[in-house]
XYZ file of N, CA and C in Angstrom:
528
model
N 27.896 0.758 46.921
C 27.990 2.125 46.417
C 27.227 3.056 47.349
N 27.612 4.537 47.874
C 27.035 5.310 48.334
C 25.901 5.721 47.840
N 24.950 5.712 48.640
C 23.717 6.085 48.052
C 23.404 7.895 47.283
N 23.658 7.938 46.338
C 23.460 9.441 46.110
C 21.906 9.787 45.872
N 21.529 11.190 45.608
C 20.436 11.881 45.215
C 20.276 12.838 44.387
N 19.145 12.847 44.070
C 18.981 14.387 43.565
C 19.021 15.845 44.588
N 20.109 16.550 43.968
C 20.237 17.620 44.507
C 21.828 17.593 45.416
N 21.904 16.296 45.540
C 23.529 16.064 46.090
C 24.871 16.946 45.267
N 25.316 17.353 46.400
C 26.937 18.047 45.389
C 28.084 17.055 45.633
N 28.730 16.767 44.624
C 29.987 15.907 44.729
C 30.844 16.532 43.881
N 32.442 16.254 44.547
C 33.659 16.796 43.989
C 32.941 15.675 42.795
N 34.097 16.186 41.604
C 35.199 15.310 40.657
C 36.256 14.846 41.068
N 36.976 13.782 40.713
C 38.117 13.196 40.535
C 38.421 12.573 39.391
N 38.855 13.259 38.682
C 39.859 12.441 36.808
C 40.989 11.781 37.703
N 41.518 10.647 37.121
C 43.116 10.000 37.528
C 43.311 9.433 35.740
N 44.686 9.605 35.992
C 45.044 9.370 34.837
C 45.653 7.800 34.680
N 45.631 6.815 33.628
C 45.791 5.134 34.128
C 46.778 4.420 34.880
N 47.830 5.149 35.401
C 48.478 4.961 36.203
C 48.580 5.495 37.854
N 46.894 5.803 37.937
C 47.162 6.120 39.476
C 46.292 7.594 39.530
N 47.331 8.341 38.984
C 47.494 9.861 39.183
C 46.485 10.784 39.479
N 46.491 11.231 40.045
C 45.273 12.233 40.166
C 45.220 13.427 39.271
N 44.637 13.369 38.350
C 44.640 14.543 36.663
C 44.611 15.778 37.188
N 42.917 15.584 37.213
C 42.113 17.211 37.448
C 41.047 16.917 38.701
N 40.687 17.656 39.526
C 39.351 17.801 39.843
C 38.551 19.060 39.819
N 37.239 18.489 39.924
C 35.931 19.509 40.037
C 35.563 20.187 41.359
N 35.234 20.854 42.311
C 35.180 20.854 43.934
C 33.604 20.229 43.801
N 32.514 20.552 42.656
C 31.242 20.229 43.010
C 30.600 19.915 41.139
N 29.725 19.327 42.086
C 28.888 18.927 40.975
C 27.668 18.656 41.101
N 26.623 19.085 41.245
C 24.579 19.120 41.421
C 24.264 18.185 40.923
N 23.861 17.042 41.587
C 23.187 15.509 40.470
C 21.910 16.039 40.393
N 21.594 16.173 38.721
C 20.063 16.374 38.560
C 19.498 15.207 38.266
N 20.020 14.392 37.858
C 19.520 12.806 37.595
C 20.429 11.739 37.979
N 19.840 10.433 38.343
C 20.596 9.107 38.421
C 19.921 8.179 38.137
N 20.229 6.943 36.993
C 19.605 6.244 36.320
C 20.508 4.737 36.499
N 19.988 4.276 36.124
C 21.192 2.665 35.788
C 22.052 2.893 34.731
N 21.882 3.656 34.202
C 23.108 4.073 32.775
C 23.800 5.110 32.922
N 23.258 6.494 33.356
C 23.798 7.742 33.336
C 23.677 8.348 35.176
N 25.045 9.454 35.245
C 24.996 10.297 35.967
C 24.398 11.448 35.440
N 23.801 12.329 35.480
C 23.752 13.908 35.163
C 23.857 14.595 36.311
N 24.943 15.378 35.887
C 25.052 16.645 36.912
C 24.967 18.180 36.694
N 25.201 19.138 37.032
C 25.426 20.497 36.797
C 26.717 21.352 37.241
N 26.632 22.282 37.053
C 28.228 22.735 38.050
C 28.303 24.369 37.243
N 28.515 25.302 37.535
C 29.193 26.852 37.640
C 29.773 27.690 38.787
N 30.773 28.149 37.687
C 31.776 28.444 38.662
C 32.353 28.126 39.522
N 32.607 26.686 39.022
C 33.659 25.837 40.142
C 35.044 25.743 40.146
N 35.434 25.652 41.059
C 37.102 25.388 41.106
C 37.582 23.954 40.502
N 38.345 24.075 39.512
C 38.880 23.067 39.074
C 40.635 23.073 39.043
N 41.039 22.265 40.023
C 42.588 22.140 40.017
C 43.438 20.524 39.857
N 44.388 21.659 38.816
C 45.398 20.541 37.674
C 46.005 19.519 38.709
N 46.652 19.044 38.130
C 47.878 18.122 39.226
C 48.548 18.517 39.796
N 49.325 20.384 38.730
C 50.541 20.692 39.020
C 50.093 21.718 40.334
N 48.664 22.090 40.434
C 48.119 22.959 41.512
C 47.788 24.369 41.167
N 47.787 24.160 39.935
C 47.051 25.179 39.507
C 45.566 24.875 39.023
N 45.144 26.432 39.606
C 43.529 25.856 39.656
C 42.955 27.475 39.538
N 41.496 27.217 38.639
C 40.637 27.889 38.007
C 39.248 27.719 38.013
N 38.537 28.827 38.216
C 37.046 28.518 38.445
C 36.779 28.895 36.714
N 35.652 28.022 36.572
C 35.052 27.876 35.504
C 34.442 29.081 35.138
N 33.572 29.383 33.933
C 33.075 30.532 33.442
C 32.032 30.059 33.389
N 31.134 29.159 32.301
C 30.148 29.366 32.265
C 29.487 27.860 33.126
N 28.310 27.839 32.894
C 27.112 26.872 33.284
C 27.951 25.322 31.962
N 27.880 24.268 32.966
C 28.111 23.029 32.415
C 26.997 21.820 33.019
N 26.506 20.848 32.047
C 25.466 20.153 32.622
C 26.636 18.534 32.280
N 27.135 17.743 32.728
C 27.813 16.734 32.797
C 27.477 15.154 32.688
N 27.178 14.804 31.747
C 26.962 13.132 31.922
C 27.696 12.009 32.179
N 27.688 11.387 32.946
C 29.062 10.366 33.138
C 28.318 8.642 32.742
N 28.826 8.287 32.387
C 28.101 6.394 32.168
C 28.741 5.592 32.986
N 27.928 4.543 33.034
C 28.042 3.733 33.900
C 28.893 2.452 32.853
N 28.766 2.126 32.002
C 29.132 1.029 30.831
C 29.610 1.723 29.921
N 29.888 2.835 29.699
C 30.389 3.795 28.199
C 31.949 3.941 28.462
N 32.397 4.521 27.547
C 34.372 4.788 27.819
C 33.913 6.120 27.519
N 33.134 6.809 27.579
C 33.464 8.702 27.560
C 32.324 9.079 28.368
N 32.905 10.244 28.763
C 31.737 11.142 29.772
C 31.626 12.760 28.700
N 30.639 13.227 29.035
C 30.653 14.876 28.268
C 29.949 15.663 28.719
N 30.874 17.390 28.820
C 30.352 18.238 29.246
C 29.920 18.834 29.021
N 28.778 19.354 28.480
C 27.973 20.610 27.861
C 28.148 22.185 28.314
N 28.612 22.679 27.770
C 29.509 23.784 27.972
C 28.225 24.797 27.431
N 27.694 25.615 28.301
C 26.482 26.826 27.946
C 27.331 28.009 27.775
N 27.955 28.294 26.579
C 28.687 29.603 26.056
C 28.067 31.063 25.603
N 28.331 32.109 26.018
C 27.262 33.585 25.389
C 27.168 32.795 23.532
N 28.268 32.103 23.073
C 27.646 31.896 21.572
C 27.713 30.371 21.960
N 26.758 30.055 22.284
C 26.193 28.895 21.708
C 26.849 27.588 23.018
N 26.099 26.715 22.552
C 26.616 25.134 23.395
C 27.755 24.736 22.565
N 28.400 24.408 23.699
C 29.817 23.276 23.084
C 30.001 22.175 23.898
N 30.674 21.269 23.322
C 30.532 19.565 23.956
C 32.068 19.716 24.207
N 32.508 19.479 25.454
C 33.979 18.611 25.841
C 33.912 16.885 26.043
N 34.280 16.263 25.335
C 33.629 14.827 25.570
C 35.035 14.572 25.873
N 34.975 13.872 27.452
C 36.578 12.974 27.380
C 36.436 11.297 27.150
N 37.516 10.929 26.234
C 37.301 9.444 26.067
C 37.887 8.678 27.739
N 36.562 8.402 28.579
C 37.378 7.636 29.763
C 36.764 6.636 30.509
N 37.073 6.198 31.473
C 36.398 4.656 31.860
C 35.313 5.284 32.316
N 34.195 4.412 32.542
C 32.951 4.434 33.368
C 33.471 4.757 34.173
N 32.051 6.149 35.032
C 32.656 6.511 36.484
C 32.482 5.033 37.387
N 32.534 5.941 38.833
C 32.153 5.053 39.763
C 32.410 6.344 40.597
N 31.028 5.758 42.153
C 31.152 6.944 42.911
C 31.942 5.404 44.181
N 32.868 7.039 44.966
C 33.957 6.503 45.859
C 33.517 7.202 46.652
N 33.025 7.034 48.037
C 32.825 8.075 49.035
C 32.212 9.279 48.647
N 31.088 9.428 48.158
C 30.717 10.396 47.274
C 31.362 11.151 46.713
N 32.733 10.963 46.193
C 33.108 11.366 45.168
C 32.447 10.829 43.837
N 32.865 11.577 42.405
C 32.716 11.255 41.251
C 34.065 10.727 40.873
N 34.041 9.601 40.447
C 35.726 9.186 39.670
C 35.296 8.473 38.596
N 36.663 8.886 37.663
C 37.329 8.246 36.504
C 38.511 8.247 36.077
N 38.719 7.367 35.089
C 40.303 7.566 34.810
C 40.544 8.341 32.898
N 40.833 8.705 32.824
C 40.832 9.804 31.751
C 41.907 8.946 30.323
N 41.320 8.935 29.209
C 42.431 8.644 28.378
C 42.561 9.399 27.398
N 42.776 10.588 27.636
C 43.763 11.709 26.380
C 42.483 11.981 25.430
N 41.843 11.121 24.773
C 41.400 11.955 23.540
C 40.476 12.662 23.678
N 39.907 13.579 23.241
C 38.430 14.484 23.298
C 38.155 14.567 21.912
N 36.657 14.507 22.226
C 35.967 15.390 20.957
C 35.217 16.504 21.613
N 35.791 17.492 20.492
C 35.466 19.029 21.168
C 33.890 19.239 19.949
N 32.850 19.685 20.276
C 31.603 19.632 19.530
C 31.724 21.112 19.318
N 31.473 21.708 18.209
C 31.147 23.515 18.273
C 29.735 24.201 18.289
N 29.435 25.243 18.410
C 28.062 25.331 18.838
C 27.344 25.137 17.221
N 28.309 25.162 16.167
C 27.683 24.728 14.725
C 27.188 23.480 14.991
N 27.897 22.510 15.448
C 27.373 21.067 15.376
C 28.687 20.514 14.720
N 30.000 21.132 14.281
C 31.050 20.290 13.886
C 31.752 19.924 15.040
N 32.677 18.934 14.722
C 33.434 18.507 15.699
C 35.113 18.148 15.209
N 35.971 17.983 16.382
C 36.874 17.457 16.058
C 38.069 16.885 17.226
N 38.112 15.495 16.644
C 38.792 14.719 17.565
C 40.416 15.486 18.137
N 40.689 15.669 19.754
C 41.661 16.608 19.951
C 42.814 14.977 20.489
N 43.782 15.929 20.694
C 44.944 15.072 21.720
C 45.461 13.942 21.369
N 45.710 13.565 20.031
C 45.802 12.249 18.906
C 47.405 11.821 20.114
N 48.286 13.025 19.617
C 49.175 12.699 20.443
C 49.767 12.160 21.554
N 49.006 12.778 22.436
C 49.196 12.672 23.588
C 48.379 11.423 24.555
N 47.821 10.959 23.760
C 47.349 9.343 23.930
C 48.720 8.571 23.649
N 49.045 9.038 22.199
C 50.177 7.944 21.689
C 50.851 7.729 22.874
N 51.355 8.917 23.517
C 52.572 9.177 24.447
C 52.029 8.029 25.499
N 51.107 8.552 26.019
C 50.840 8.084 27.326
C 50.128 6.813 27.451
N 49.717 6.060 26.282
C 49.567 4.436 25.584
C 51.324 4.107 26.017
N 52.556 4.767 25.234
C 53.188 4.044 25.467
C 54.108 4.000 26.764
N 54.011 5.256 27.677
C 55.237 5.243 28.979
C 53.936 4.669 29.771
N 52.418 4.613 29.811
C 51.857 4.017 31.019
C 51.195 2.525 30.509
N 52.001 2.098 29.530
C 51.714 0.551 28.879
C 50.108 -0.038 28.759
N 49.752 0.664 27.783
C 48.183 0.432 27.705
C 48.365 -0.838 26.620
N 47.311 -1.582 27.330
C 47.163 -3.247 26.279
C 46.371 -2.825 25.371
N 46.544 -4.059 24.089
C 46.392 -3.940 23.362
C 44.619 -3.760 23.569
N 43.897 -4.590 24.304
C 42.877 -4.734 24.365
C 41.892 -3.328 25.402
N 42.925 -2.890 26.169
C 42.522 -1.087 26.319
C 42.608 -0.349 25.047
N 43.690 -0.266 24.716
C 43.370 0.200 23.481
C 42.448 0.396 22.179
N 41.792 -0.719 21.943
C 40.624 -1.241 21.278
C 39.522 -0.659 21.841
N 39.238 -0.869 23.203
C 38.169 -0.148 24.221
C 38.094 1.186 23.679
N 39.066 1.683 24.126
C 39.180 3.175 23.897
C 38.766 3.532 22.536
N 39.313 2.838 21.641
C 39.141 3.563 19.648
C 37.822 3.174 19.939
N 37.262 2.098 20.687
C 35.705 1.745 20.238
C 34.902 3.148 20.869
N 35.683 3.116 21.947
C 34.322 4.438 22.685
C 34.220 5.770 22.321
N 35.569 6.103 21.659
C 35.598 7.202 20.555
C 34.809 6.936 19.178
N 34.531 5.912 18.715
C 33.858 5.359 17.418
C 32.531 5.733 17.739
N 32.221 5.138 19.247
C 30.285 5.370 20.218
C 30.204 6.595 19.814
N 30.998 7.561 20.817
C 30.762 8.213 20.872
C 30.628 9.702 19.490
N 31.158 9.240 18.401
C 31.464 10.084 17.090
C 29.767 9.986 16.600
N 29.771 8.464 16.560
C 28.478 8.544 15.967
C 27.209 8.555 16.593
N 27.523 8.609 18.212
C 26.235 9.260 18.513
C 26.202 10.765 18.393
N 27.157 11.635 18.151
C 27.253 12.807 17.564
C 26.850 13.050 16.533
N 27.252 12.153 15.386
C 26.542 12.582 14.183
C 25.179 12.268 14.194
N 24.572 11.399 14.989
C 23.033 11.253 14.834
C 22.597 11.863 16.249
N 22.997 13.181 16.337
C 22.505 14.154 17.378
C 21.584 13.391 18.306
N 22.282 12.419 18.213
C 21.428 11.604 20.052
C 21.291 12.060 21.167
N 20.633 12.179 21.945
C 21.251 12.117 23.126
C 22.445 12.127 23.727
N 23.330 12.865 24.557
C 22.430 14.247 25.023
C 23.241 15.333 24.086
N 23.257 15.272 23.127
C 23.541 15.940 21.770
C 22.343 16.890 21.307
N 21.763 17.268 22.250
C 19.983 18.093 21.932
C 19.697 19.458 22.537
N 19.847 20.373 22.072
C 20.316 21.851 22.854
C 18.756 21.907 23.834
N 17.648 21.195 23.213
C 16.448 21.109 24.220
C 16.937 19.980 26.132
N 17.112 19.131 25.323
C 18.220 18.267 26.582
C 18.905 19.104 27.720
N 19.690 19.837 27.542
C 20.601 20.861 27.935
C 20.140 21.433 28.440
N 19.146 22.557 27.651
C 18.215 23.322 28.133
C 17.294 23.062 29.624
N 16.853 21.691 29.127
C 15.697 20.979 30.676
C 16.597 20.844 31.797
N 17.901 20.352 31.600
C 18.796 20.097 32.592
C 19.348 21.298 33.348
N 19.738 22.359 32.609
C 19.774 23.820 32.956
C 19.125 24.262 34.043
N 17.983 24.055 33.556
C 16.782 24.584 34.281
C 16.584 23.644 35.431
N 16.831 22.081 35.531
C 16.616 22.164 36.919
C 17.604 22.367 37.926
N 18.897 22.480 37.023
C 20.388 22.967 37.788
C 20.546 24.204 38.469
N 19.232 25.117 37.735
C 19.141 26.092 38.476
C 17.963 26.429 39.512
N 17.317 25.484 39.123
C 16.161 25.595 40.022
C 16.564 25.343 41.706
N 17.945 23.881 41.568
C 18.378 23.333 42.264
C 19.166 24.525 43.270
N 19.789 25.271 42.671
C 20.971 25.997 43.350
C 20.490 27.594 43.513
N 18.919 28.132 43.545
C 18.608 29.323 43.754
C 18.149 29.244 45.309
């Protein structure tokens, strides 16, 4: 594995389980690297679809990716409040200092109340069945959506607007 650091910028790369290249990020600020977690930072980055359309972000996002988990999540710093984009997807892995993963449809979207709700029911179904997901991916996946629900409801880590907050701050400390 490439040796990364603190303070390193790396694209994103999502692929979707057949290959594809989803979405990417152009950058991402590692404020931490652990044996379990990535943390990164990122504003106002360019993020472009498959189809080539592409959009810079709005606000400040602090990003965790796992090393052993099936979801990564983005902490979204909104004028009202934090919101969580959690995608259900494989452990990263860094490729040439890139960030990669492979993405599987579902999210839980967190609101800055603290409710949540599981998105994209569908569009898993779909893409379980034209990109032939086993039975035993499948299972993976409901499990890491299950992890991940209930480390939401017991506001774990990094479910902690103080969390966010520290990471913020050295994301910006990083990039002034």
């Amino acid at each position: 594995m490439e040796k990364i650091k603190i303070g390193d910028n790396l694209p994103i790369h999502c692929y979707k389980h057949n290959g594809k290249l989803h979405r990417t990020w152009d950058d991402a600020i590692v404020l931490e690297i652990t044996d379990d977690v990535l943390v990164c930072g990122n504003h106002k980055t360019w993020i472009t679809e498959a189809d080539g359309r592409s959009h810079k972000t709005k606000e400040p996002a602090i990003i965790f990716f796992y090393r052993d988990k099936w979801f990564n999540i983005f902490a979204q710093i909104k004028k009202d409040g934090l919101f969580y984009k959690c995608n259900i997807a494989s452990p990263f892995l860094i490729d040439g200092k890139i960030i990669k993963f492979i993405d599987y449809d579902l999210d839980l979207k967190v609101f800055h109340d603290g409710g949540f709700r599981v998105l994209d029911k569908n569009e898993y179904k779909y893409h379980k069945k034209i990109m032939s997901y086993s039975e035993e991916l499948d299972m993976v996946v409901k499990n890491g959506l299950e992890e991940l629900i209930d480390i939401k409801k017991q506001n774990l880590y990094p479910f902690k607007e103080e969390v966010i907050k520290n990471y913020y701050n050295m994301y910006k400390n990083l990039t002034e």
